[in-house]
Short mmCIF file of C-alpha atoms and ligand atoms in Angstrom, two decimals:
data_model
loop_
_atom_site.label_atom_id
_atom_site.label_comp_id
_atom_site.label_asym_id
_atom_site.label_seq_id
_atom_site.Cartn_x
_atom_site.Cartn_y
_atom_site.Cartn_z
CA UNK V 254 20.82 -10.62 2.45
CA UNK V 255 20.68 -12.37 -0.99
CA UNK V 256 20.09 -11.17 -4.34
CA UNK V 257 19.13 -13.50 -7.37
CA UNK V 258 18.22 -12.54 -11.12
CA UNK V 259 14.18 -12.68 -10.90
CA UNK V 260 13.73 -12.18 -14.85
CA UNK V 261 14.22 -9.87 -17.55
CA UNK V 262 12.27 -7.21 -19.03
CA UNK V 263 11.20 -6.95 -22.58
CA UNK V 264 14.24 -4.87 -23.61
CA UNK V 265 16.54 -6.86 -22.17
CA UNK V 266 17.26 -5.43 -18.50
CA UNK V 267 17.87 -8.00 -15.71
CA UNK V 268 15.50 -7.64 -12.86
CA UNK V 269 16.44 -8.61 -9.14
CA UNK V 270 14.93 -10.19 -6.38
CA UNK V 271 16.28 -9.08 -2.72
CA UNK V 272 15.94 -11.56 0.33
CA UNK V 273 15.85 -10.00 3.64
CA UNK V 274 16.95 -12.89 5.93
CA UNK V 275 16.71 -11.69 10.18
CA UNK V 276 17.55 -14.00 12.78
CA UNK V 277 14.40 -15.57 13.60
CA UNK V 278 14.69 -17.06 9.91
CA UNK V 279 11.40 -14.76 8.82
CA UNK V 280 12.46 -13.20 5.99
CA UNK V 281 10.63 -10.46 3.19
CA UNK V 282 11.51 -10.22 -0.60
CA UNK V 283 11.88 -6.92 -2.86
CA UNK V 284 12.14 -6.91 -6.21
CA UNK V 285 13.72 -3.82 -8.49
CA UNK V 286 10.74 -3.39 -10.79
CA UNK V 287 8.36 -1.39 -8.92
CA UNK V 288 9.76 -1.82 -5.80
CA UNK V 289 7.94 -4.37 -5.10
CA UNK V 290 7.29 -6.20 -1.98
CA UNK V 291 7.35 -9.98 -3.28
CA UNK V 292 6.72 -12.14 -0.31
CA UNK V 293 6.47 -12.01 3.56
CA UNK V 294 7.32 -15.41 5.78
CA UNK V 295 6.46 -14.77 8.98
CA UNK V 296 5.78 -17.93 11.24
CA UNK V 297 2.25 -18.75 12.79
CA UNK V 298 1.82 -19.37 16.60
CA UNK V 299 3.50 -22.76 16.81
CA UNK V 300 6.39 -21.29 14.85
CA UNK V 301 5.67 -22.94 11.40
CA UNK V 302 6.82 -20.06 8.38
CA UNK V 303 4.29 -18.85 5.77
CA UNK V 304 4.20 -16.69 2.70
CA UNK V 305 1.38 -14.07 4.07
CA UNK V 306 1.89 -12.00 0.70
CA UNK V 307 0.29 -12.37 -2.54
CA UNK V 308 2.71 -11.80 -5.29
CA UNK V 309 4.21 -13.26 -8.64
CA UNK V 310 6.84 -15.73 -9.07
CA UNK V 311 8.81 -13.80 -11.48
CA UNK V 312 9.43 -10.08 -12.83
CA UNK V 313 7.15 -11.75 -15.78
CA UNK V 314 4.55 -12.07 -13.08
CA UNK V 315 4.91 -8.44 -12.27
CA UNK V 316 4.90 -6.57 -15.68
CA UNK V 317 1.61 -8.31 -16.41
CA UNK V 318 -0.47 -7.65 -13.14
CA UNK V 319 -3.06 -4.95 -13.33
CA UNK V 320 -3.95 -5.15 -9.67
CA UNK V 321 -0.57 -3.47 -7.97
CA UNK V 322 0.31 -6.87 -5.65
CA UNK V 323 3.26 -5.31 -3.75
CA UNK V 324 4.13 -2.38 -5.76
CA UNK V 325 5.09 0.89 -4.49
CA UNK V 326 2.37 3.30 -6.10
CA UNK V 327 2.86 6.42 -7.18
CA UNK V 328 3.08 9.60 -7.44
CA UNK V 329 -0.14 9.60 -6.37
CA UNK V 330 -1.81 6.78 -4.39
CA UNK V 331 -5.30 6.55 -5.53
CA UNK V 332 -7.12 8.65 -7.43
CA UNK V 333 -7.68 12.19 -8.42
CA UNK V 334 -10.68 13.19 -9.75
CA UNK V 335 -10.65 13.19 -13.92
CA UNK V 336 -6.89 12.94 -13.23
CA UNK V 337 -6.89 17.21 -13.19
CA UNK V 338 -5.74 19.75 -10.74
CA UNK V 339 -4.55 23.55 -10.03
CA UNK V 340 -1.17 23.70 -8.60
CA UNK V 341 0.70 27.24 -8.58
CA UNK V 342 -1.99 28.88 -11.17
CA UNK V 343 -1.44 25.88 -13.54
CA UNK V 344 -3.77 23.35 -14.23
CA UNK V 345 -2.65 20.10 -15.06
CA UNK V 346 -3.92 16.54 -16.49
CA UNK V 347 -2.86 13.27 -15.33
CA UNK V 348 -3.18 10.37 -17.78
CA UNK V 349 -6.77 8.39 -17.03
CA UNK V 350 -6.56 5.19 -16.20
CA UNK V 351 -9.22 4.42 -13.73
CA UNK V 352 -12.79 5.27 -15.73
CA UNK V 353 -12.65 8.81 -15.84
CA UNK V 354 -9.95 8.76 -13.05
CA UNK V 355 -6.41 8.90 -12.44
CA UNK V 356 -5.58 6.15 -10.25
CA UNK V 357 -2.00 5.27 -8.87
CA UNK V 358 0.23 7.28 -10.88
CA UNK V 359 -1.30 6.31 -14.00
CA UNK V 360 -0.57 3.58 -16.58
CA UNK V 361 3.01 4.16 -16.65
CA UNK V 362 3.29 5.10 -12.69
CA UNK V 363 6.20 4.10 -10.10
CA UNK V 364 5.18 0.06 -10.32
CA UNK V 365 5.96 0.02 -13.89
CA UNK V 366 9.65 1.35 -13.41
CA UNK V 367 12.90 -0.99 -12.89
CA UNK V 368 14.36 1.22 -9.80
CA UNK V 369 17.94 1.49 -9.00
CA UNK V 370 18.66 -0.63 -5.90
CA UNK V 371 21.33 0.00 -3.18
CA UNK V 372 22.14 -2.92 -0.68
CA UNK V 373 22.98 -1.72 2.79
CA UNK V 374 24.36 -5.19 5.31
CA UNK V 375 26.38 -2.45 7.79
CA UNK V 376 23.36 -1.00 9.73
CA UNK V 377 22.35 -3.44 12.46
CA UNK V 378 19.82 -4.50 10.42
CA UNK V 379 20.55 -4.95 6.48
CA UNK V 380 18.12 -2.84 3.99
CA UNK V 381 17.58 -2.07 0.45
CA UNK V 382 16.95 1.15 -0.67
CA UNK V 383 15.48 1.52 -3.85
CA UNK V 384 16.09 4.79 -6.22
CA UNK V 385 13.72 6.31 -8.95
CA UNK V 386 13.86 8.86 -11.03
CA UNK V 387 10.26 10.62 -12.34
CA UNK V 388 11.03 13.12 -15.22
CA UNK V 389 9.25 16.30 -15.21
CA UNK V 390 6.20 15.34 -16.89
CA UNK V 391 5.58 12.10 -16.63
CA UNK V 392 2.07 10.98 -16.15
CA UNK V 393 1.33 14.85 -16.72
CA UNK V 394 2.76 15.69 -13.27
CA UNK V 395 4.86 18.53 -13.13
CA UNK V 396 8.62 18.81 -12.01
CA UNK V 397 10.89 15.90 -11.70
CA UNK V 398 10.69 14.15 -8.77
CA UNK V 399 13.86 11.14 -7.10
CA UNK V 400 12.06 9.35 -4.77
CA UNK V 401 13.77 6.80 -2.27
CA UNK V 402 12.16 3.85 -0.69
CA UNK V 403 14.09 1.83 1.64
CA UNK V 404 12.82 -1.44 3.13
CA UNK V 405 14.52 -2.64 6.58
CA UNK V 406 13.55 -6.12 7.96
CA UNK V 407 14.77 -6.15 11.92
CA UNK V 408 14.73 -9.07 14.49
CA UNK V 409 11.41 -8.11 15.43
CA UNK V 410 9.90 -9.59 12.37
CA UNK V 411 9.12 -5.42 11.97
CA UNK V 412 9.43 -4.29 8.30
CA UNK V 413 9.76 -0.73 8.08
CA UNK V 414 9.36 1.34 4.80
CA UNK V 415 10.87 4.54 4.34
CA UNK V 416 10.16 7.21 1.84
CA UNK V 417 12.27 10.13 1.04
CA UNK V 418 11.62 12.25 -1.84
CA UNK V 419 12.66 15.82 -3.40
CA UNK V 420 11.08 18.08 -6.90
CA UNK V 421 12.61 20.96 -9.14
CA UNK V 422 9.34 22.22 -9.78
CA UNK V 423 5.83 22.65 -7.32
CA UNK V 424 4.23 19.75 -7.33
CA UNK V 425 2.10 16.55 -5.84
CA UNK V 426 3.71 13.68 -4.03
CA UNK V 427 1.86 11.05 -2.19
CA UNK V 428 3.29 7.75 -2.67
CA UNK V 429 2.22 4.20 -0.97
CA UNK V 430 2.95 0.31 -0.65
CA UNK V 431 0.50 -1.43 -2.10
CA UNK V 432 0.67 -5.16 -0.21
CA UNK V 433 -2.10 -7.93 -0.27
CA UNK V 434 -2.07 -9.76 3.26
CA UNK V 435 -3.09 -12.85 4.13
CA UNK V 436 -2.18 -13.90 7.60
CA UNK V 437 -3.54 -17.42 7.15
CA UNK V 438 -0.11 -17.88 4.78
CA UNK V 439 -2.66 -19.41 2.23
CA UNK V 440 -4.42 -17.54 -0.24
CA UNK V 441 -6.75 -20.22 -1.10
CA UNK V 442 -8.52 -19.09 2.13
CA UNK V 443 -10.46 -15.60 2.28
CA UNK V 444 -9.71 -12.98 4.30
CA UNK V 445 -13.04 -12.23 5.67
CA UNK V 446 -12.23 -14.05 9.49
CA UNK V 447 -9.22 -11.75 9.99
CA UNK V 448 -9.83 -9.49 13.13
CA UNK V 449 -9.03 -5.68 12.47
CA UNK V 450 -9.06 -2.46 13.91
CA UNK V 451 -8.27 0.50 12.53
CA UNK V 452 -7.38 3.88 15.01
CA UNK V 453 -9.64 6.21 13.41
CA UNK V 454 -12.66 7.88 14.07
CA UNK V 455 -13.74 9.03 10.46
CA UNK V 456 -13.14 8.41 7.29
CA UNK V 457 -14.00 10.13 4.03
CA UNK V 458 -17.07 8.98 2.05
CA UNK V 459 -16.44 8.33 -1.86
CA UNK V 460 -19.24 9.48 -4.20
CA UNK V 461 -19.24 8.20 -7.80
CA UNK V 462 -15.94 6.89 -9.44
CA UNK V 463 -14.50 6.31 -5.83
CA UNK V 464 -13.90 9.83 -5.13
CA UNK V 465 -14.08 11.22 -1.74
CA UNK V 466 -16.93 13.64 -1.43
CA UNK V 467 -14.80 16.10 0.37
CA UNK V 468 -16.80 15.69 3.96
CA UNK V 469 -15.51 13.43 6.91
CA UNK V 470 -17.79 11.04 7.92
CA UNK V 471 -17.93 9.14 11.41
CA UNK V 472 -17.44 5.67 11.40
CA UNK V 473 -19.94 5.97 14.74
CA UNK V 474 -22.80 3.20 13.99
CA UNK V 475 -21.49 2.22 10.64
CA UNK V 476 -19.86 -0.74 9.60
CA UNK V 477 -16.55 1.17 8.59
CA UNK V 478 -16.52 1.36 12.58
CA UNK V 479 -12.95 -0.97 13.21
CA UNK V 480 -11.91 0.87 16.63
CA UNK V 481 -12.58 -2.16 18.21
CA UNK V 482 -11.24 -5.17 16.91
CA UNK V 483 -13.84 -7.06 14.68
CA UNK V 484 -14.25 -9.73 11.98
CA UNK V 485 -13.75 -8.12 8.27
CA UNK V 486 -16.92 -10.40 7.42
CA UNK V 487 -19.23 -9.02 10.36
CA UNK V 488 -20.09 -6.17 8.40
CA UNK V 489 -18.35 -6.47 5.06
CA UNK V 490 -21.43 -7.37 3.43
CA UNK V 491 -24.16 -4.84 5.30
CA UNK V 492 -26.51 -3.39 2.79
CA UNK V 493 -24.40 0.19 4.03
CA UNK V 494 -24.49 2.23 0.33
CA UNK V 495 -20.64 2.71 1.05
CA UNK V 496 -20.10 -0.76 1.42
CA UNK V 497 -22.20 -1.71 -1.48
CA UNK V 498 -20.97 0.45 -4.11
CA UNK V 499 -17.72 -0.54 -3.61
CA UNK V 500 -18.32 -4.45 -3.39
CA UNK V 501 -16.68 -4.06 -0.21
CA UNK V 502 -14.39 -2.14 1.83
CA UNK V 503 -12.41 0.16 -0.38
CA UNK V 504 -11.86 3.32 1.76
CA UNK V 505 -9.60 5.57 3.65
CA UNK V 506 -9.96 6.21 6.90
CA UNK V 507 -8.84 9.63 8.97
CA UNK V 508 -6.44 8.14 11.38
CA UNK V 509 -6.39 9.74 14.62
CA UNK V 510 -4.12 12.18 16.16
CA UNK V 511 -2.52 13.22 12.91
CA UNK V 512 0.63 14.84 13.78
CA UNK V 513 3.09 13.36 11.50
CA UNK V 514 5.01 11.40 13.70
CA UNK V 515 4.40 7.53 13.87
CA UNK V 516 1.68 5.87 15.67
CA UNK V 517 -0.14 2.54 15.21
CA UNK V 518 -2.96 2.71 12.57
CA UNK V 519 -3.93 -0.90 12.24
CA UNK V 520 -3.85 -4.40 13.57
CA UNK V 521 -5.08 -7.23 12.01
CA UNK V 522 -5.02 -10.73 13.56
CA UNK V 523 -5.30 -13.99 12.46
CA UNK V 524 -6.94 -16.35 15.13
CA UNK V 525 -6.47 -19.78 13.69
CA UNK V 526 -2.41 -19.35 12.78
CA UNK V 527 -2.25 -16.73 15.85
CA UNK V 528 -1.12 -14.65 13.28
CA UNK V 529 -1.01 -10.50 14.12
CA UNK V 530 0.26 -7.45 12.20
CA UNK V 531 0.50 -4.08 13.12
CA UNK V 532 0.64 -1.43 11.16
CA UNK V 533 2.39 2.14 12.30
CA UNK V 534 2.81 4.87 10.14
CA UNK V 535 2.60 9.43 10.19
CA UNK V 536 0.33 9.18 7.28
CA UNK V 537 -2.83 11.15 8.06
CA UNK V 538 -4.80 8.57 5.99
CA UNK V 539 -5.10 4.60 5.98
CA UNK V 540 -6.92 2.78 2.96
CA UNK V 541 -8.48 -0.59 3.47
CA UNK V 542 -9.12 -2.68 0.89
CA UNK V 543 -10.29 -6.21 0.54
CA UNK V 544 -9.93 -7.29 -3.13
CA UNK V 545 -12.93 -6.31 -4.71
CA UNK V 546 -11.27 -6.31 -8.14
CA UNK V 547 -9.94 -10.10 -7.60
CA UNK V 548 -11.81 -12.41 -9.70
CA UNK V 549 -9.97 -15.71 -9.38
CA UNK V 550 -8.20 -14.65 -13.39
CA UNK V 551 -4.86 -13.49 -11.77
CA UNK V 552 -2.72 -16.51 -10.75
CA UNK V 553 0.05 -15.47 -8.48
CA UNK V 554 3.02 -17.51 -6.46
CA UNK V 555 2.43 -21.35 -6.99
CA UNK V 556 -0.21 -21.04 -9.90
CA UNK V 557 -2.99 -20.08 -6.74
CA UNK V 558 -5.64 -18.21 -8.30
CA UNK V 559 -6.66 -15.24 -6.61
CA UNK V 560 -10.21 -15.07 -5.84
CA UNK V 561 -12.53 -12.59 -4.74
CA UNK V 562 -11.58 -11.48 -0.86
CA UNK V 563 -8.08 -13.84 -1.08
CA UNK V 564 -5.97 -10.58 0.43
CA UNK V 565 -6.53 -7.19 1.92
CA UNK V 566 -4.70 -4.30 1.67
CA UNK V 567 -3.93 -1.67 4.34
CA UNK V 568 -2.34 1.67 3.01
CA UNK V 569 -0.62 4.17 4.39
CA UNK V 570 -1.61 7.23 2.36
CA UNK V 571 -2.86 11.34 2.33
CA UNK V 572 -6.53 11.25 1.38
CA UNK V 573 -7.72 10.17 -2.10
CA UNK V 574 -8.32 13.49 -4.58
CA UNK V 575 -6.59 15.93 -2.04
CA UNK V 576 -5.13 18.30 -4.95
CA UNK V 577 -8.64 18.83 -5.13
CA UNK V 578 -9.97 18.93 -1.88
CA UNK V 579 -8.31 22.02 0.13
CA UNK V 580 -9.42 21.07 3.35
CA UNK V 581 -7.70 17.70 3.41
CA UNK V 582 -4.35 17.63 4.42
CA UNK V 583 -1.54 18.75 1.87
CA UNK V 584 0.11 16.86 -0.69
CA UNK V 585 2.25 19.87 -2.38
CA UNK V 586 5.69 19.11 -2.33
CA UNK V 587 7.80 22.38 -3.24
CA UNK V 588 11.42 22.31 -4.30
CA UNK V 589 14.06 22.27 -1.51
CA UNK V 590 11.62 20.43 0.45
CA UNK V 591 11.63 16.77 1.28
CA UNK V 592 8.64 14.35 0.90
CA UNK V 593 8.83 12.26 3.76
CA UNK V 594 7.06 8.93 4.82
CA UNK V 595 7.22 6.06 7.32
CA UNK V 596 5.36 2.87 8.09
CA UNK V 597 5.93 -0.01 9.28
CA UNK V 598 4.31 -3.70 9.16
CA UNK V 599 5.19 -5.51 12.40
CA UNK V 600 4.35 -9.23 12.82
CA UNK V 601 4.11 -11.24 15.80
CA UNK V 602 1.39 -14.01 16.74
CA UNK V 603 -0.90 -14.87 19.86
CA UNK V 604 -2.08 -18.11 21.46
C1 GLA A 870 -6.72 0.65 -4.32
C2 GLA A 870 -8.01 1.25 -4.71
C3 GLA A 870 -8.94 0.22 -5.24
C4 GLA A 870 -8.29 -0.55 -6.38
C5 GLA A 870 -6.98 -1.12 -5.91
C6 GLA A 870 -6.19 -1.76 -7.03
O1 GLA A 870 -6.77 0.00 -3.12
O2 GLA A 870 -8.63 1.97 -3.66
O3 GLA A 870 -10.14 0.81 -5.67
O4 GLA A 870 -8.09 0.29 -7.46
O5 GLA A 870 -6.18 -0.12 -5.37
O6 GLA A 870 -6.91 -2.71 -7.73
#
């Protein structure tokens, strides 16, 4: 484990960059504001180390970015509908920062906060846990949330994420990791000839603004079928309304056999570099997005412009909108409860 100053906010406080070193020399990178995962080197099949995360070069990098490379999100991963909800005979009303939307926390969510970071090197393997502190009515949400996020980075080249988090008041809590990979550890290429599959039978259509339409749809004959493992650009452009409203793939899918415990959601594979990740979580949901919103204007690590379809993201999440959709699984988090998430991002390659 090393820790190095990775810039400095505009009022002066000193942000940090964590290096996660295991002993198969792969390493990850955290940085204090936002929690941010910063890089991933992971090696390809003939053992050659790449970066397969788009991210900044410095905190500078980070305050600027609009398009959440690496943050933790929160308190609400994606959106909720005009940014309103009923919780405990109160309504309440997010800050809009999506269209009409409240996406991500808001303007001022969890990526835009310098956390509190706690080095642990006495477990077998070392971890950072990173603390916040959300006041009780920030964003709009009530009650005042501490949310903990600790990153461990084993021998297994398996990074594991781990949420923990507690309110005063009733409230909503649904937190995520918002990573760009690219397995090809270049981000010049696209994404589109990564394999995937993702466990799920369903997923839930979104209607105008991106927000689910309440109904579970099955991904049976449809191109947001990934139960089998198939090319992201087999279907990514099918004339599929879905598909085309979103420029893409920007949906969550119902993982199966929902029962809060961890099982694999996701692989995606690489065949050139050999390349594979898996991703395990208990979240009932799993978004998958491929970078619609990249235009090539937001230069990341080494000046590389991002373009169009240069990452994807995979995110472990409760349905979009589900303070206002009662028959999707809760998000209420009540005092003397505890808010509890894990997933995990395991890398490994094949011939
Ligand atoms: C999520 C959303 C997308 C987009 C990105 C951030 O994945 O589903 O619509 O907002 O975050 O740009």
């Amino acid at each position: 484990m090393t820790s190095k100053q990775f810039g400095k906010l505009s009022d002066g406080r000193e942000v940090t960059l964590y290096t996660l070193q295991n002993k198969k020399n792969a390493t990850v990178a955290l940085s204090n504001l936002g929690a941010a995962l910063v890089s991933v080197i992971v090696p390809d099949k003939s053992g050659v180390l790449a970066d397969v995360l788009l991210g900044h070069e410095n905190a500078q990098g980070y305050v600027d970015d609009n398009s959440y490379l690496g943050f933790i999100v929160g308190r609400y991963g994606n959106r909720i509908a005009k940014g309103r909800f009923s919780l405990g005979g109160k309504t309440y009303q997010l800050g809009i920062n999506d269209g009409e939307n409240h996406l991500h926390g808001g303007k001022d969510g969890f990526h835009r906060k310098l956390w509190d970071a706690t080095i642990n090197t006495k477990s077998p393997f070392d971890s950072v846990t990173m603390h916040c502190v959300s006041p009780d009515g920030e964003e709009g949400y009530p009650g005042k949330v501490l949310l903990d996020v600790t990153y461990t980075w084993n021998d297994n080249n398996e990074l594991t994420i781990e949420y923990r988090g507690t309110t005063d008041a009733l409230t909503v809590l649904n937190p995520t990791s918002h990573g760009y990979f690219n397995l090809t550890g270049d981000p010049r290429n696209t994404i589109l000839g990564h394999e995937l599959m993702i466990a799920a039978r369903q997923y839930t259509p979104a209607g105008p603004g991106r927000i689910p339409t309440g109904k579970l749809q099955n991904v049976d004959g449809t191109p947001l079928d990934f139960r089998s493992p198939k090319r992201i650009s087999d279907g990514i452009n099918d004339p599929f309304e879905q598909l085309q409203s979103a420029k893409g793939y920007d949906h969550n899918w119902v993982l199966n056999d929902f029962d809060k415990t961890v099982h694999r959601a996701a692989t995606v594979h690489d065949p050139k570099s050999g390349r594979f990740m898996e991703v395990l979580t208990d979240q009932p949901g799993l978004q998958f997005y491929t970078g619609n919103f990249l235009d090539g204007s937001l230069k990341g690590k080494g000046g590389i412009a991002y373009q169009y379809r240069s990452g994807l993201c995979l995110e472990a999440q409760y349905f979009p909108d589900s303070p206002n959709k009662p028959q999707f699984p809760s998000v209420v988090l009540k005092p003397g409860e505890t808010y509890r998430q894990t997933t995990k991002y395991r890398f490994s390659t094949t011939d």
